[in-house]
Short mmCIF file of C-alpha atoms and ligand atoms in Angstrom, two decimals:
data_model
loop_
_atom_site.label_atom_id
_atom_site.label_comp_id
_atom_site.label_asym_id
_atom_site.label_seq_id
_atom_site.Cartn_x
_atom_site.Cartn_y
_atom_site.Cartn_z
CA UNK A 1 121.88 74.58 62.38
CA UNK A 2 120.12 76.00 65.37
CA UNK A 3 121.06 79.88 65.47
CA UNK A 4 119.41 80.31 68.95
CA UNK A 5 117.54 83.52 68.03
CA UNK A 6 114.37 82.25 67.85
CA UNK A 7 111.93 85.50 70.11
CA UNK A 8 114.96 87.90 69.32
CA UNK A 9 114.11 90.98 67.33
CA UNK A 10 115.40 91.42 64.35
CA UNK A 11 115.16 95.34 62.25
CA UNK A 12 116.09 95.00 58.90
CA UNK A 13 116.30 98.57 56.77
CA UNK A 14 115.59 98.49 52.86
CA UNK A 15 114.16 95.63 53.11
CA UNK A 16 111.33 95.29 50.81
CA UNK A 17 113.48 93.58 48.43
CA UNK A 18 116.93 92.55 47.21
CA UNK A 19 119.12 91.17 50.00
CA UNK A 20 117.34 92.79 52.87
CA UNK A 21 114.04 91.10 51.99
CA UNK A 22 116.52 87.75 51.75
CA UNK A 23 118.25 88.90 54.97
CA UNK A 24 114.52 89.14 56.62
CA UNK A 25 113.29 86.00 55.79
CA UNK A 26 116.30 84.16 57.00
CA UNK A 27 116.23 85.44 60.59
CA UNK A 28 112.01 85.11 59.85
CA UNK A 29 112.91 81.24 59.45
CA UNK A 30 115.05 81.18 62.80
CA UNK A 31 112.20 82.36 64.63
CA UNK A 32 113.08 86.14 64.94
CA UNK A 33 110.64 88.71 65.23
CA UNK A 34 111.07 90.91 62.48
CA UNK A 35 110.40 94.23 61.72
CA UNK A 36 110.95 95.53 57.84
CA UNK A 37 111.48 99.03 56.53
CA UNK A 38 111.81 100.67 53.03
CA UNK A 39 110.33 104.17 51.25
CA UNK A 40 107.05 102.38 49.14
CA UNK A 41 104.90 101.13 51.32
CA UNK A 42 102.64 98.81 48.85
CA UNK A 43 105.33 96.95 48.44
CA UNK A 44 106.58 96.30 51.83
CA UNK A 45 103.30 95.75 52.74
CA UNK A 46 103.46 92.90 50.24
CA UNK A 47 106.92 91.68 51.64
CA UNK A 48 105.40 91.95 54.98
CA UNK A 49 102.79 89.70 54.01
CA UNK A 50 105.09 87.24 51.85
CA UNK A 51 107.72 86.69 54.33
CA UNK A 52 105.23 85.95 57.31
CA UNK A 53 102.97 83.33 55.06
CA UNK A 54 106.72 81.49 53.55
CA UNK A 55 108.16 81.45 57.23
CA UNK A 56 105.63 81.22 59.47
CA UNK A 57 106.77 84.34 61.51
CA UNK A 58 106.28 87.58 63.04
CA UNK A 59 106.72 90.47 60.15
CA UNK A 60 106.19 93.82 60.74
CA UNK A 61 106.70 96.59 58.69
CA UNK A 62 107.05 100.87 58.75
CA UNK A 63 107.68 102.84 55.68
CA UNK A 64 110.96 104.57 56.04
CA UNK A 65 113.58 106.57 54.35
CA UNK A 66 116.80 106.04 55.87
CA UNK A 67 118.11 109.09 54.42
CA UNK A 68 115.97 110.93 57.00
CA UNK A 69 116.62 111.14 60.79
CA UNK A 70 113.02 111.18 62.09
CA UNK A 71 111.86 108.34 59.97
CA UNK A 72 114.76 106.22 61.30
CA UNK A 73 114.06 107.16 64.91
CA UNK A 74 110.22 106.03 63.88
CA UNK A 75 110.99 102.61 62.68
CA UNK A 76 113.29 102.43 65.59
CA UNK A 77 110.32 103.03 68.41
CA UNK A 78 108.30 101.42 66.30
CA UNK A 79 110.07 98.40 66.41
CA UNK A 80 110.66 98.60 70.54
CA UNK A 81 106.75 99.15 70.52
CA UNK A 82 105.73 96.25 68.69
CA UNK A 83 108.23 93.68 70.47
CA UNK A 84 109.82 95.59 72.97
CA UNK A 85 113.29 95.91 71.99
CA UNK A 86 115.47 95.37 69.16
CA UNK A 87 118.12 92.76 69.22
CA UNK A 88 119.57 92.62 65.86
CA UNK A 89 120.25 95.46 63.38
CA UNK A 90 120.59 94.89 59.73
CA UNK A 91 121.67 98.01 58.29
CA UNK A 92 120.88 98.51 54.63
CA UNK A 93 120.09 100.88 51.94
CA UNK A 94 120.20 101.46 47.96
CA UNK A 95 123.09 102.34 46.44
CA UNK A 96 124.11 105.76 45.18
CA UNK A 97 124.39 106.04 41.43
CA UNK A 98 128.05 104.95 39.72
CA UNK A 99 130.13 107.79 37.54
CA UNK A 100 133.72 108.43 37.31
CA UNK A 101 135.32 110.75 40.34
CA UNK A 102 135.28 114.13 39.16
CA UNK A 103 131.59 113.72 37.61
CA UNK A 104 130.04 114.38 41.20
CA UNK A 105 129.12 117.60 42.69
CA UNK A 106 128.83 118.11 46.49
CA UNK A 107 125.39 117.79 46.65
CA UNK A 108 125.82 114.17 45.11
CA UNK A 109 128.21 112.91 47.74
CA UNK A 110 126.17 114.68 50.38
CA UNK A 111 123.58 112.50 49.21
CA UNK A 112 125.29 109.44 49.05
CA UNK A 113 127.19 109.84 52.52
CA UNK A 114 123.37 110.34 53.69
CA UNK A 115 122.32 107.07 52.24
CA UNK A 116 124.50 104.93 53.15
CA UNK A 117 126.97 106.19 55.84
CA UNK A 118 124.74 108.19 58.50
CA UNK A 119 122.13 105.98 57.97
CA UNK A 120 124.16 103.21 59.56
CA UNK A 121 125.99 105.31 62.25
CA UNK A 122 122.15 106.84 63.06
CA UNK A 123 120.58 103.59 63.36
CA UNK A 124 123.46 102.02 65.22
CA UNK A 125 123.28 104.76 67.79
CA UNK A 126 119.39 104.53 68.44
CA UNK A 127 119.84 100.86 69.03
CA UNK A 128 123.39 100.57 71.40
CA UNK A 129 121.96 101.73 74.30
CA UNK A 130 119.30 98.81 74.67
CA UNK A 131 121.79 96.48 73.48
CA UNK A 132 124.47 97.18 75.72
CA UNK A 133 121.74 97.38 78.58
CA UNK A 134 120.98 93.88 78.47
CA UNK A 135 124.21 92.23 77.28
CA UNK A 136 123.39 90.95 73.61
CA UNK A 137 123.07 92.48 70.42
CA UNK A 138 124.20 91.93 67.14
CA UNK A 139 124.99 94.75 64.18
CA UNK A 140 125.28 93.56 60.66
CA UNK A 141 125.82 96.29 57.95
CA UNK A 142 125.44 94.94 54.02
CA UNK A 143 128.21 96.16 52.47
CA UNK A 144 129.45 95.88 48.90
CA UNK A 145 132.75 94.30 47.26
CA UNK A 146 133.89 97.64 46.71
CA UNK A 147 135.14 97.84 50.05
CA UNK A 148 137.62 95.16 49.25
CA UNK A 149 138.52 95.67 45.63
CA UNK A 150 138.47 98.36 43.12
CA UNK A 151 134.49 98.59 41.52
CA UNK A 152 135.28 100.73 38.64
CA UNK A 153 132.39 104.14 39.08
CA UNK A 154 131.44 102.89 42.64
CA UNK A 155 133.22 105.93 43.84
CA UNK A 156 130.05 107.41 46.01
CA UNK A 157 129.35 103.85 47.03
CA UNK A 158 132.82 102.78 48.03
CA UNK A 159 133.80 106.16 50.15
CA UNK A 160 130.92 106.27 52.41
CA UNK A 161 131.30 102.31 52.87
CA UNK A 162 134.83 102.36 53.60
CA UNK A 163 133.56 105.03 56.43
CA UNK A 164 130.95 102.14 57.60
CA UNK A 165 134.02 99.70 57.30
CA UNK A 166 136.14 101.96 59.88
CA UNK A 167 132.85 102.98 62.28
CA UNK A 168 132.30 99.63 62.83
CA UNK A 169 135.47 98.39 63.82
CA UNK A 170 135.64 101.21 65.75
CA UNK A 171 132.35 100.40 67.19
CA UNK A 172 133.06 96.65 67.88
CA UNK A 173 136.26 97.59 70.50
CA UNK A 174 133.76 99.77 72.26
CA UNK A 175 130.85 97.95 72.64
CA UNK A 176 132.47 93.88 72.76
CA UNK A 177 132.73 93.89 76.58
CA UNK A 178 128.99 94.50 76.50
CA UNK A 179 127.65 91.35 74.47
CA UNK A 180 127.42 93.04 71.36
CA UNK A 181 128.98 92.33 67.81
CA UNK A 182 129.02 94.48 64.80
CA UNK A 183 130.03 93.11 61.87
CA UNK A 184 130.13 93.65 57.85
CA UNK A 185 129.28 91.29 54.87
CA UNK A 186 130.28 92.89 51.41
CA UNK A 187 128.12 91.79 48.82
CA UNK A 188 129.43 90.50 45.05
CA UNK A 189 127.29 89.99 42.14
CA UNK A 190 124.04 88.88 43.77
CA UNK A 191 120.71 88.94 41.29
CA UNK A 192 118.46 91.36 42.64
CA UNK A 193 116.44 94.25 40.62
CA UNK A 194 119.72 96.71 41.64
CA UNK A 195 121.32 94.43 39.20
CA UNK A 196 119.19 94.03 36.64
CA UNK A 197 118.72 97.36 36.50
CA UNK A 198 122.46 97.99 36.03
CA UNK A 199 124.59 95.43 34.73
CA UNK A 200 122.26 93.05 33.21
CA UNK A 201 120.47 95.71 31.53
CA UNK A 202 123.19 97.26 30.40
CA UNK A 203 123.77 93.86 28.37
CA UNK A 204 120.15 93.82 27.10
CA UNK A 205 120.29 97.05 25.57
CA UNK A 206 123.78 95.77 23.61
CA UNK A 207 121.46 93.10 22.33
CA UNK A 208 121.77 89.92 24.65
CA UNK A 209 119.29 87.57 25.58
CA UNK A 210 118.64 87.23 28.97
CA UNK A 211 120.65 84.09 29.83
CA UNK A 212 123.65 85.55 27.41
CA UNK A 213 123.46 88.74 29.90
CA UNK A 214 123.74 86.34 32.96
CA UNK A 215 126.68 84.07 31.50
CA UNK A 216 128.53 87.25 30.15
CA UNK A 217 128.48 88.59 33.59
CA UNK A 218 129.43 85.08 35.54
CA UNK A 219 132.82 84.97 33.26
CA UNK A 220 134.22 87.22 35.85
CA UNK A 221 133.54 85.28 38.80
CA UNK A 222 135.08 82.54 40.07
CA UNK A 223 132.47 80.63 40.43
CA UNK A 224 130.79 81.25 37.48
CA UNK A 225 127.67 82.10 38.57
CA UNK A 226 125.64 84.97 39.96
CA UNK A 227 124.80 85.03 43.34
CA UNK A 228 121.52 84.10 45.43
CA UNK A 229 119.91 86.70 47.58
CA UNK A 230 119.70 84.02 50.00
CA UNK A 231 123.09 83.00 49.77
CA UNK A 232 124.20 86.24 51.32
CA UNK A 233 121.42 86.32 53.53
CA UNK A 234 122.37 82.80 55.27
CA UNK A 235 125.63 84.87 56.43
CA UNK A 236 123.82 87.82 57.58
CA UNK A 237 121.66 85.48 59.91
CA UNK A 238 124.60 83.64 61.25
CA UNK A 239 126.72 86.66 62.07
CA UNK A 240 123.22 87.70 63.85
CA UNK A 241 123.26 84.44 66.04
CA UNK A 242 124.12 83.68 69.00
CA UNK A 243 126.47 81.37 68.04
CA UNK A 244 128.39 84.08 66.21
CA UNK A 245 129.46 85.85 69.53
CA UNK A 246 133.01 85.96 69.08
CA UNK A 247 132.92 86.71 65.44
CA UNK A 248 133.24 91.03 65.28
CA UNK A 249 134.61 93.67 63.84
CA UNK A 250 135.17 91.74 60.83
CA UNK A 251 134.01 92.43 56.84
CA UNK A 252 133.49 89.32 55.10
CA UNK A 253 132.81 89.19 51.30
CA UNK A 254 129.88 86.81 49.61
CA UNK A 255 130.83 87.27 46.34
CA UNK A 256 131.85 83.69 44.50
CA UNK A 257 135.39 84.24 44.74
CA UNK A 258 135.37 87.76 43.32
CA UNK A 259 137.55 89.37 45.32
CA UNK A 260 141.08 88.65 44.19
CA UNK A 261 143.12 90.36 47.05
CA UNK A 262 144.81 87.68 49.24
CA UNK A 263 144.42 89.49 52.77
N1 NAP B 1 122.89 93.00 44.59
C1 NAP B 1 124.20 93.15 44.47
O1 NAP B 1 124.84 92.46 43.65
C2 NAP B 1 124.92 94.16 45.30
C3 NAP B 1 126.32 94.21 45.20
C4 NAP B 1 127.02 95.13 45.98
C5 NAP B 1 126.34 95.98 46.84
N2 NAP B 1 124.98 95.92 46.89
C6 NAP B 1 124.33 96.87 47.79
O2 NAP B 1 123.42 96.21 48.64
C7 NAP B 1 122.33 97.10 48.96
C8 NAP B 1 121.02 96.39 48.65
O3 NAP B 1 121.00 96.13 47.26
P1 NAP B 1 119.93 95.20 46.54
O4 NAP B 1 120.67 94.53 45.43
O5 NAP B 1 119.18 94.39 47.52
O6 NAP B 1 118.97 96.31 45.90
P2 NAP B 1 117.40 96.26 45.52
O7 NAP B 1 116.97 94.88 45.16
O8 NAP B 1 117.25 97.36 44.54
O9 NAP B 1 116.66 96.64 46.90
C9 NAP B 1 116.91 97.86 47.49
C10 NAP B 1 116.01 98.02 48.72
O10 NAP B 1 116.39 99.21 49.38
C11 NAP B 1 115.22 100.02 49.61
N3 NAP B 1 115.67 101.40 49.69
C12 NAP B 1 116.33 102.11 48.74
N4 NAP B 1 116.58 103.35 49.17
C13 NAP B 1 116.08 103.44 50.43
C14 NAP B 1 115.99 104.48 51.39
N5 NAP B 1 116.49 105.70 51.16
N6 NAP B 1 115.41 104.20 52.58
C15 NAP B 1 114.89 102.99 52.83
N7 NAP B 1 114.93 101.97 51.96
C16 NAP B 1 115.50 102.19 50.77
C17 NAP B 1 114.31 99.65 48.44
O11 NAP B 1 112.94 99.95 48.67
P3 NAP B 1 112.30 101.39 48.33
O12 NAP B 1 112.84 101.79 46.97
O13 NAP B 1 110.84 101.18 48.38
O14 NAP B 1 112.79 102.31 49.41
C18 NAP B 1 114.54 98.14 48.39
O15 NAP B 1 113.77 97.50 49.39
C19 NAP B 1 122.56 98.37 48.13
O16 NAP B 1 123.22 99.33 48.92
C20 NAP B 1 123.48 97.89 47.03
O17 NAP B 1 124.27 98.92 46.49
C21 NAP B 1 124.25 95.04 46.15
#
């Protein structure tokens, strides 16, 4: 399918790996200009490199922490100076760490809420203005399940993306008349390191073999399988398309049939 965003730029935050090195490469393959950003810069260097040499296109990268306000306004200019605006935003980050409730102190959620909520709603704001100046742009904020359906511990994770879920609808009535789309796509078990470094490893250490882990975890899904980075990353570059322009405001789950709430 044709997305029509071949010469658009595309930023895509924590992107060195997981689903916003997937998310990168599939706007890479639709002929966006891309520009990549994560903390260690060896190996976004390397994911530079990868995803320009497996699509064919335009990668570049700038170390940044999204947690910090000057390194996202960096990437940001950074981005306008390489290809002279920036047409699509994927907003991403790590995830904060999982606990019960009353486990976290302020300093934790302050944290957290820095991570993942102001990053978005500080990115979002250094990139309206261009967007809404000439008529297109397109928001897309990787979300998790959690927004959807109780993730036991995700407490930190699920408050400050519930307050990404309500900014953006917000966000999409204000900024619809101008061309521009924000969306959300909430992300269900998809194998990346976040998850082998949680629940798959968390199986290891009980004593399963690797493919035992995988299975074990797949019984609760649907579909009975993890997911592909790529999988999720095919929505992220459709809901960047052109072709998506009257899709916003929405949050749509890739998560094998996880989520078990009907509306
Ligand atoms: N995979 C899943 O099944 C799943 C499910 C639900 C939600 N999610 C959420 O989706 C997001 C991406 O997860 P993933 O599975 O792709 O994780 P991942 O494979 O561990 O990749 C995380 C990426 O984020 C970067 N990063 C982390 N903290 C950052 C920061 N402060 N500033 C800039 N970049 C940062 C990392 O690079 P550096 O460390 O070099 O910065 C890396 O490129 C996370 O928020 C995660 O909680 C994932």
């Amino acid at each position: 399918m044709e997305l029509g965003i071949q010469g658009r730029t595309a930023l895509v935050l924590a992107a060195s790996k997981g689903l916003g090195r997937a998310s990168a490469i599939a706007l890479a393959r639709e002929g966006a200009n891309v520009v990549i950003g994560a903390r260690t810069a060896k190996r976004l260097e390397q994911t530079a490199r990868e995803i320009g040499a497996e699509t064919g296109g335009d990668v570049r990268y700038l170390p940044v922490d999204v947690t910090d306000p000057a390194q996202c306004a960096a990437i940001y200019d950074f981005a306008c100076k390489e290809f002279g605006k920036v047409d699509i935003l994927v907003n991403n980050a790590g995830g904060p760490p999982f606990g019960p409730v009353e486990q976290f102190s302020d300093d934790d959620w302050h944290t957290a809420l820095e991570l993942n909520l102001m990053s978005t709603v500080r990115f979002c704001r250094l990139a309206l203005p261009s967007m809404k100046a000439v008529g297109w742009g397109r928001i897309v904020n990787i979300l998790s399940l959690s927004v959807k359906s109780v993730l036991p511990g995700s407490v930190l994770s699920t408050a400050g993306r519930l307050g990404i879920v309500g900014m953006a609808k917000l966000l999409s009535d204000e900024v619809a008349s101008f061309g521009v789309t924000v969306n959300n796509v909430a992300s269900g078990m998809i194998l990346t390191d976040r998850v082998r470094q949680t629940s798959l490893r968390q199986r290891l250490e009980q004593g399963m073999d690797e493919n035992s882990a995988l299975e074990d975890i797949a019984k609760a899904i649907p579909a009975r399988r993890i997911g592909r980075p790529d999988e999720l990353a095919a929505l992220v570059a459709f809901l960047a398309s052109d072709s998506a322009g009257y899709i916003t405001g929405t949050t749509i789950p890739v998560d094998g049939g996880i989520v078990r709430s009907i509306l």
